[in-house]
Amino acid sequence: MKLRLLGIVTAASIAWLISTPRQTLAAIKTSVVDYKQGDTVLEGYLAYDDANSAPRPGVLIMHEWDGAGPYVQSRARQLAELGYVAFACDIYGKGVRPTTPQECGTDAGIYRNDRALTRARVEAGLDQLKTNKLVDPKRIAAIGYCFGGMCALELARSGADIAGVVVFHGSLDTPTPADAKNIKCPVLALQGGDDPHVNQDAVKAWEKEMKDADVNWQLVQYGGAVHGYTNPKNGSDTSRGVAYNAEADKRSWAAMKDFFGEIF
Amino acid sequence: MKLRLLGIVTAASIAWLISTPRQTLAAIKTSVVDYKQGDTVLEGYLAYDDANSAPRPGVLIMHEWDGAGPYVQSRARQLAELGYVAFACDIYGKGVRPTTPQECGTDAGIYRNDRALTRARVEAGLDQLKTNKLVDPKRIAAIGYCFGGMCALELARSGADIAGVVVFHGSLDTPTPADAKNIKCPVLALQGGDDPHVNQDAVKAWEKEMKDADVNWQLVQYGGAVHGYTNPKNGSDTSRGVAYNAEADKRSWAAMKDFFGEIF
């Protein structure tokens, strides 16, 4: 009886260990990281699970037009819980965190109009992520939200040696569509089907860009979702063309996880 | 020592049970099922796991233009392995299994041009699936391939009380787009991004149909994939606009599984 009981208890413990979701056991470490592109100081945010020291895939996260703040930091923690080393990089520079739409538009405009600078800033983030000893440098993906989608795509168009790109309600346009021929990795765009800011003409142009360059591309459109659909702070009023959509948020996150399962 | 060993062995057994994929334990039962729509005898194919008798979701599968044959039967078995009761229904009628493209076109044309008949045939399949005691009638999805995508969408447009529809390289057009207002469930279309048979104009028209009726819709387009991309028998020559694409096949199956995870 005692023998059997011990067996059951041990088995139950093992079963519990196996069935308990990873995140409840995880110890997510986060830190603010200063790094540089040229002479510009940038301030990123690192998140990873330090429960073990095994090399793992890295995910570079690019922020929306309001800069590197709480939103991408929360995504970094979520990605760390999934087992990745996540780094929310900074395109604008330390302390540059616009708040009004006008300020955001001004800052984003600098990078929209200077893609070489954009690429340099993104590459600095990628290099910073690669310095982390937990990261397997052969398994790094880049993801971006809105403005950050543009940045992630520019990284791919620069010919960066990365494993994949995912953009969420991303700005898809580029002044140099021919650069798509440099893209070496699969690309997944997760767009709002009713996004008036990245509209169907922009989607069409992007599809053409991808097709002309024979990129491994996928496009998902979520009906009812508008721009910024993954960010809860955008609220529920779709009339401005920017709003949170919990269902599309969940669906797009699942699509990203499937994609990572494939590329990593 | 003996005590510890027993604990380890028992724990290992439990761990094995937990980690072993469901399908290796499953006993998939299949059967050919005759049923009727009006006076027409139809011949479907049922697949389910009889390892237990718990009610579970049902999946109605609709065939390509060559009728109910080995391809949809293999999908039925795959769905049974995932834990569903799967029924590959028959739209054309028992023994109507065209082989040449001309024959296929003729048979499919009958149903393309008579959507009321199409709906009646699909509904007969749905009713047949519901007779199975293992099926939870509140959790039934319809999926379709090519021609069968049209059929699955017609079922939704008829206002059927189903949980969701998934179409793979589906024919999206309809003579009655206003019927989309009857759609009660989420709809997921998984299309080849380079499909010349269901081309981008057809995709656009379908998106408009879905938007106008405020349907819960999603559209995925796979770059490089043409019509029939899920069916290995279509080979690898994309020049006809019909070819297998293993990557898009795998991606679309994963998208379907995510969708089922959401609706069931």
CSV table of C-alpha atoms in Angstrom, one decimal, chain B residues 29-257:
chain,number,residue,atom,x,y,z
B,29,LYS,CA,-13.2,3.8,-37.7
B,30,THR,CA,-14.3,4.5,-41.2
B,31,SER,CA,-17.4,3.5,-43.2
B,32,VAL,CA,-19.1,4.3,-46.5
B,33,VAL,CA,-22.5,5.7,-45.9
B,34,ASP,CA,-25.5,5.8,-48.3
B,35,TYR,CA,-28.0,8.5,-47.6
B,36,LYS,CA,-30.5,10.5,-49.6
B,37,GLN,CA,-31.4,14.0,-50.8
B,38,GLY,CA,-34.9,13.8,-52.2
B,39,ASP,CA,-34.8,10.7,-54.3
B,40,THR,CA,-31.1,10.9,-55.1
B,41,VAL,CA,-28.9,8.4,-53.4
B,42,LEU,CA,-25.6,10.0,-52.1
B,43,GLU,CA,-22.5,8.1,-50.9
B,44,GLY,CA,-20.5,9.7,-48.2
B,45,TYR,CA,-17.6,8.6,-46.0
B,46,LEU,CA,-17.5,8.7,-42.2
B,47,ALA,CA,-14.5,8.7,-40.0
B,48,TYR,CA,-14.1,8.9,-36.2
B,49,ASP,CA,-12.1,7.6,-33.3
B,50,ASP,CA,-14.0,5.0,-31.4
B,51,ALA,CA,-11.6,5.0,-28.4
B,52,ASN,CA,-14.3,6.7,-26.4
B,53,SER,CA,-17.9,7.6,-26.7
B,54,ALA,CA,-17.8,11.2,-25.6
B,55,PRO,CA,-19.8,13.7,-27.8
B,56,ARG,CA,-17.4,15.8,-29.9
B,57,PRO,CA,-17.4,18.3,-32.7
B,58,GLY,CA,-18.3,17.2,-36.2
B,59,VAL,CA,-16.7,18.3,-39.5
B,60,LEU,CA,-18.6,18.2,-42.8
B,61,ILE,CA,-16.2,17.9,-45.7
B,62,MET,CA,-17.1,18.9,-49.3
B,63,HIS,CA,-15.2,17.5,-52.3
B,64,GLU,CA,-13.4,19.1,-55.2
B,65,TRP,CA,-15.0,19.0,-58.7
B,66,ASP,CA,-14.1,15.4,-59.3
B,67,GLY,CA,-16.6,14.2,-56.6
B,68,ALA,CA,-16.3,12.4,-53.3
B,69,GLY,CA,-13.3,10.2,-53.6
B,70,PRO,CA,-10.0,9.3,-51.9
B,71,TYR,CA,-8.8,12.8,-51.3
B,72,VAL,CA,-11.6,13.9,-49.1
B,73,GLN,CA,-11.6,10.5,-47.5
B,74,SER,CA,-8.0,11.0,-46.4
B,75,ARG,CA,-8.9,14.4,-45.0
B,76,ALA,CA,-11.8,12.7,-43.1
B,77,ARG,CA,-9.3,10.3,-41.5
B,78,GLN,CA,-7.0,13.2,-40.6
B,79,LEU,CA,-9.8,15.0,-38.9
B,80,ALA,CA,-10.8,11.9,-37.1
B,81,GLU,CA,-7.3,11.7,-35.8
B,82,LEU,CA,-7.7,15.2,-34.5
B,83,GLY,CA,-10.7,14.0,-32.5
B,84,TYR,CA,-13.6,15.0,-34.7
B,85,VAL,CA,-16.3,13.1,-36.3
B,86,ALA,CA,-15.7,13.7,-40.0
B,87,PHE,CA,-18.1,13.2,-42.8
B,88,ALA,CA,-17.1,13.6,-46.4
B,89,CYS,CA,-20.4,14.2,-48.0
B,90,ASP,CA,-21.4,13.7,-51.6
B,91,ILE,CA,-22.9,16.5,-53.7
B,92,TYR,CA,-23.0,14.7,-57.1
B,93,GLY,CA,-24.8,11.4,-56.2
B,94,LYS,CA,-23.7,7.9,-55.8
B,95,GLY,CA,-21.5,6.7,-58.7
B,96,VAL,CA,-21.1,10.2,-60.2
B,97,ARG,CA,-17.4,10.4,-60.1
B,98,PRO,CA,-16.1,12.3,-63.1
B,99,THR,CA,-12.6,11.8,-64.3
B,100,THR,CA,-11.7,14.1,-67.2
B,101,PRO,CA,-11.5,17.9,-66.7
B,102,GLN,CA,-14.4,18.2,-69.1
B,103,GLU,CA,-16.6,15.7,-67.2
B,104,CYS,CA,-15.6,17.4,-63.9
B,105,GLY,CA,-16.6,20.8,-65.4
B,106,THR,CA,-19.9,19.5,-66.6
B,107,ASP,CA,-20.9,18.0,-63.2
B,108,ALA,CA,-19.6,21.0,-61.2
B,109,GLY,CA,-21.4,23.3,-63.6
B,110,ILE,CA,-24.8,21.7,-62.7
B,111,TYR,CA,-24.3,22.9,-59.1
B,112,ARG,CA,-22.6,26.2,-59.9
B,113,ASN,CA,-25.8,27.0,-61.9
B,114,ASP,CA,-28.3,25.7,-59.4
B,115,ARG,CA,-27.3,26.9,-55.9
B,116,ALA,CA,-30.7,25.8,-54.5
B,117,LEU,CA,-29.8,22.2,-55.4
B,118,THR,CA,-26.3,22.7,-54.1
B,119,ARG,CA,-27.7,23.8,-50.8
B,120,ALA,CA,-30.1,20.9,-50.6
B,121,ARG,CA,-27.3,18.5,-51.2
B,122,VAL,CA,-25.0,20.0,-48.6
B,123,GLU,CA,-27.9,20.2,-46.1
B,124,ALA,CA,-28.5,16.5,-46.6
B,125,GLY,CA,-24.9,15.8,-45.7
B,126,LEU,CA,-25.2,18.0,-42.6
B,127,ASP,CA,-28.3,16.2,-41.5
B,128,GLN,CA,-26.6,12.8,-42.1
B,129,LEU,CA,-23.7,13.9,-39.9
B,130,LYS,CA,-26.0,15.0,-37.2
B,131,THR,CA,-27.5,11.5,-37.0
B,132,ASN,CA,-24.2,10.3,-35.6
B,133,LYS,CA,-24.6,10.0,-31.8
B,134,LEU,CA,-21.0,10.9,-31.2
B,135,VAL,CA,-21.5,14.4,-32.8
B,136,ASP,CA,-22.4,17.4,-30.6
B,137,PRO,CA,-24.8,19.1,-33.0
B,138,LYS,CA,-23.9,22.5,-31.6
B,139,ARG,CA,-20.3,22.1,-32.7
B,140,ILE,CA,-20.3,21.4,-36.4
B,141,ALA,CA,-18.0,23.0,-38.9
B,142,ALA,CA,-18.1,22.8,-42.7
B,143,ILE,CA,-15.0,22.7,-44.8
B,144,GLY,CA,-14.6,22.5,-48.6
B,145,TYR,CA,-11.9,22.3,-51.2
B,146,CYS,CA,-12.2,24.1,-54.6
B,147,PHE,CA,-15.8,23.3,-55.8
B,148,GLY,CA,-16.5,22.2,-52.2
B,149,GLY,CA,-15.5,25.6,-51.0
B,150,MET,CA,-18.4,27.0,-53.0
B,151,CYS,CA,-20.6,24.4,-51.4
B,152,ALA,CA,-19.5,25.2,-47.8
B,153,LEU,CA,-20.0,28.9,-48.4
B,154,GLU,CA,-23.5,28.2,-49.8
B,155,LEU,CA,-24.3,26.3,-46.7
B,156,ALA,CA,-23.3,29.4,-44.7
B,157,ARG,CA,-25.3,31.7,-47.0
B,158,SER,CA,-28.3,29.5,-46.5
B,159,GLY,CA,-28.3,30.5,-42.8
B,160,ALA,CA,-27.4,27.1,-41.5
B,161,ASP,CA,-26.8,26.9,-37.8
B,162,ILE,CA,-23.1,25.8,-37.9
B,163,ALA,CA,-20.1,26.9,-35.9
B,164,GLY,CA,-17.8,27.8,-38.7
B,165,VAL,CA,-16.7,27.4,-42.3
B,166,VAL,CA,-13.3,26.9,-43.8
B,167,VAL,CA,-12.6,26.9,-47.5
B,168,PHE,CA,-9.3,25.8,-49.1
B,169,HIS,CA,-8.7,27.3,-52.5
B,170,GLY,CA,-12.4,27.7,-52.7
B,171,SER,CA,-14.6,29.0,-55.4
B,172,LEU,CA,-15.8,32.2,-53.8
B,173,ASP,CA,-18.3,33.6,-56.2
B,174,THR,CA,-22.1,33.5,-55.8
B,175,PRO,CA,-25.1,34.7,-57.8
B,176,THR,CA,-26.7,35.9,-54.6
B,177,PRO,CA,-24.1,37.9,-52.6
B,178,ALA,CA,-26.9,39.5,-50.5
B,179,ASP,CA,-27.4,36.1,-48.9
B,180,ALA,CA,-24.3,36.6,-47.0
B,181,LYS,CA,-26.5,38.5,-44.5
B,182,ASN,CA,-27.7,35.0,-43.4
B,183,ILE,CA,-24.3,33.8,-42.4
B,184,LYS,CA,-24.3,33.1,-38.7
B,185,CYS,CA,-20.7,31.8,-38.2
B,186,PRO,CA,-17.1,32.8,-38.7
B,187,VAL,CA,-15.7,32.1,-42.1
B,188,LEU,CA,-12.1,31.4,-43.0
B,189,ALA,CA,-10.9,31.4,-46.6
B,190,LEU,CA,-7.4,29.9,-47.3
B,191,GLN,CA,-6.5,30.9,-50.8
B,192,GLY,CA,-3.6,30.5,-53.1
B,193,GLY,CA,-2.1,34.0,-53.5
B,194,ASP,CA,-1.3,33.1,-57.2
B,195,ASP,CA,-4.5,31.2,-58.0
B,196,PRO,CA,-5.5,32.2,-61.5
B,197,HIS,CA,-8.8,30.2,-61.3
B,198,VAL,CA,-10.0,32.0,-58.2
B,199,ASN,CA,-8.2,35.2,-59.1
B,200,GLN,CA,-7.8,38.4,-57.2
B,201,ASP,CA,-10.9,39.9,-58.7
B,202,ALA,CA,-12.9,37.0,-57.2
B,203,VAL,CA,-11.1,37.5,-53.9
B,204,LYS,CA,-12.0,41.2,-53.9
B,205,ALA,CA,-15.6,40.5,-54.7
B,206,TRP,CA,-15.8,37.9,-51.9
B,207,GLU,CA,-14.3,40.4,-49.5
B,208,LYS,CA,-16.9,42.9,-50.5
B,209,GLU,CA,-19.6,40.4,-50.0
B,210,MET,CA,-18.4,39.6,-46.5
B,211,LYS,CA,-17.9,43.2,-45.6
B,212,ASP,CA,-21.3,44.3,-46.9
B,213,ALA,CA,-23.0,41.7,-44.7
B,214,ASP,CA,-20.7,42.3,-41.7
B,215,VAL,CA,-19.6,38.7,-41.6
B,216,ASN,CA,-16.9,37.5,-39.2
B,217,TRP,CA,-14.5,36.7,-42.0
B,218,GLN,CA,-10.8,36.0,-42.4
B,219,LEU,CA,-8.8,35.6,-45.6
B,220,VAL,CA,-5.4,34.1,-45.9
B,221,GLN,CA,-3.4,34.2,-49.1
B,222,TYR,CA,-0.3,32.0,-49.5
B,223,GLY,CA,2.3,33.4,-51.8
B,224,GLY,CA,3.4,31.0,-54.6
B,225,ALA,CA,0.4,28.8,-54.1
B,226,VAL,CA,-2.1,28.3,-57.0
B,227,HIS,CA,-5.4,26.5,-57.3
B,228,GLY,CA,-5.7,23.1,-55.7
B,229,TYR,CA,-2.6,23.6,-53.5
B,230,THR,CA,-3.6,21.1,-50.8
B,231,ASN,CA,-4.0,18.1,-53.1
B,232,PRO,CA,-0.8,16.1,-53.8
B,233,LYS,CA,-2.3,14.6,-56.9
B,234,ASN,CA,-2.1,18.0,-58.6
B,235,GLY,CA,1.7,17.7,-58.9
B,236,SER,CA,4.2,20.5,-58.9
B,237,ASP,CA,3.8,22.1,-62.3
B,238,THR,CA,2.2,25.5,-61.5
B,239,SER,CA,1.9,26.5,-65.2
B,240,ARG,CA,-1.7,25.2,-65.5
B,241,GLY,CA,-2.6,27.2,-62.4
B,242,VAL,CA,-3.3,24.0,-60.4
B,243,ALA,CA,-0.6,22.4,-58.4
B,244,TYR,CA,0.3,21.0,-55.0
B,245,ASN,CA,2.2,23.2,-52.6
B,246,ALA,CA,3.4,21.3,-49.5
B,247,GLU,CA,4.2,24.4,-47.5
B,248,ALA,CA,0.8,26.1,-48.1
B,249,ASP,CA,-0.9,22.8,-47.5
B,250,LYS,CA,0.8,22.6,-44.1
B,251,ARG,CA,0.2,26.2,-43.3
B,252,SER,CA,-3.5,26.1,-44.2
B,253,TRP,CA,-4.1,22.9,-42.1
B,254,ALA,CA,-2.5,24.7,-39.1
B,255,ALA,CA,-4.8,27.7,-39.8
B,256,MET,CA,-7.8,25.4,-39.8
B,257,LYS,CA,-6.7,23.8,-36.5
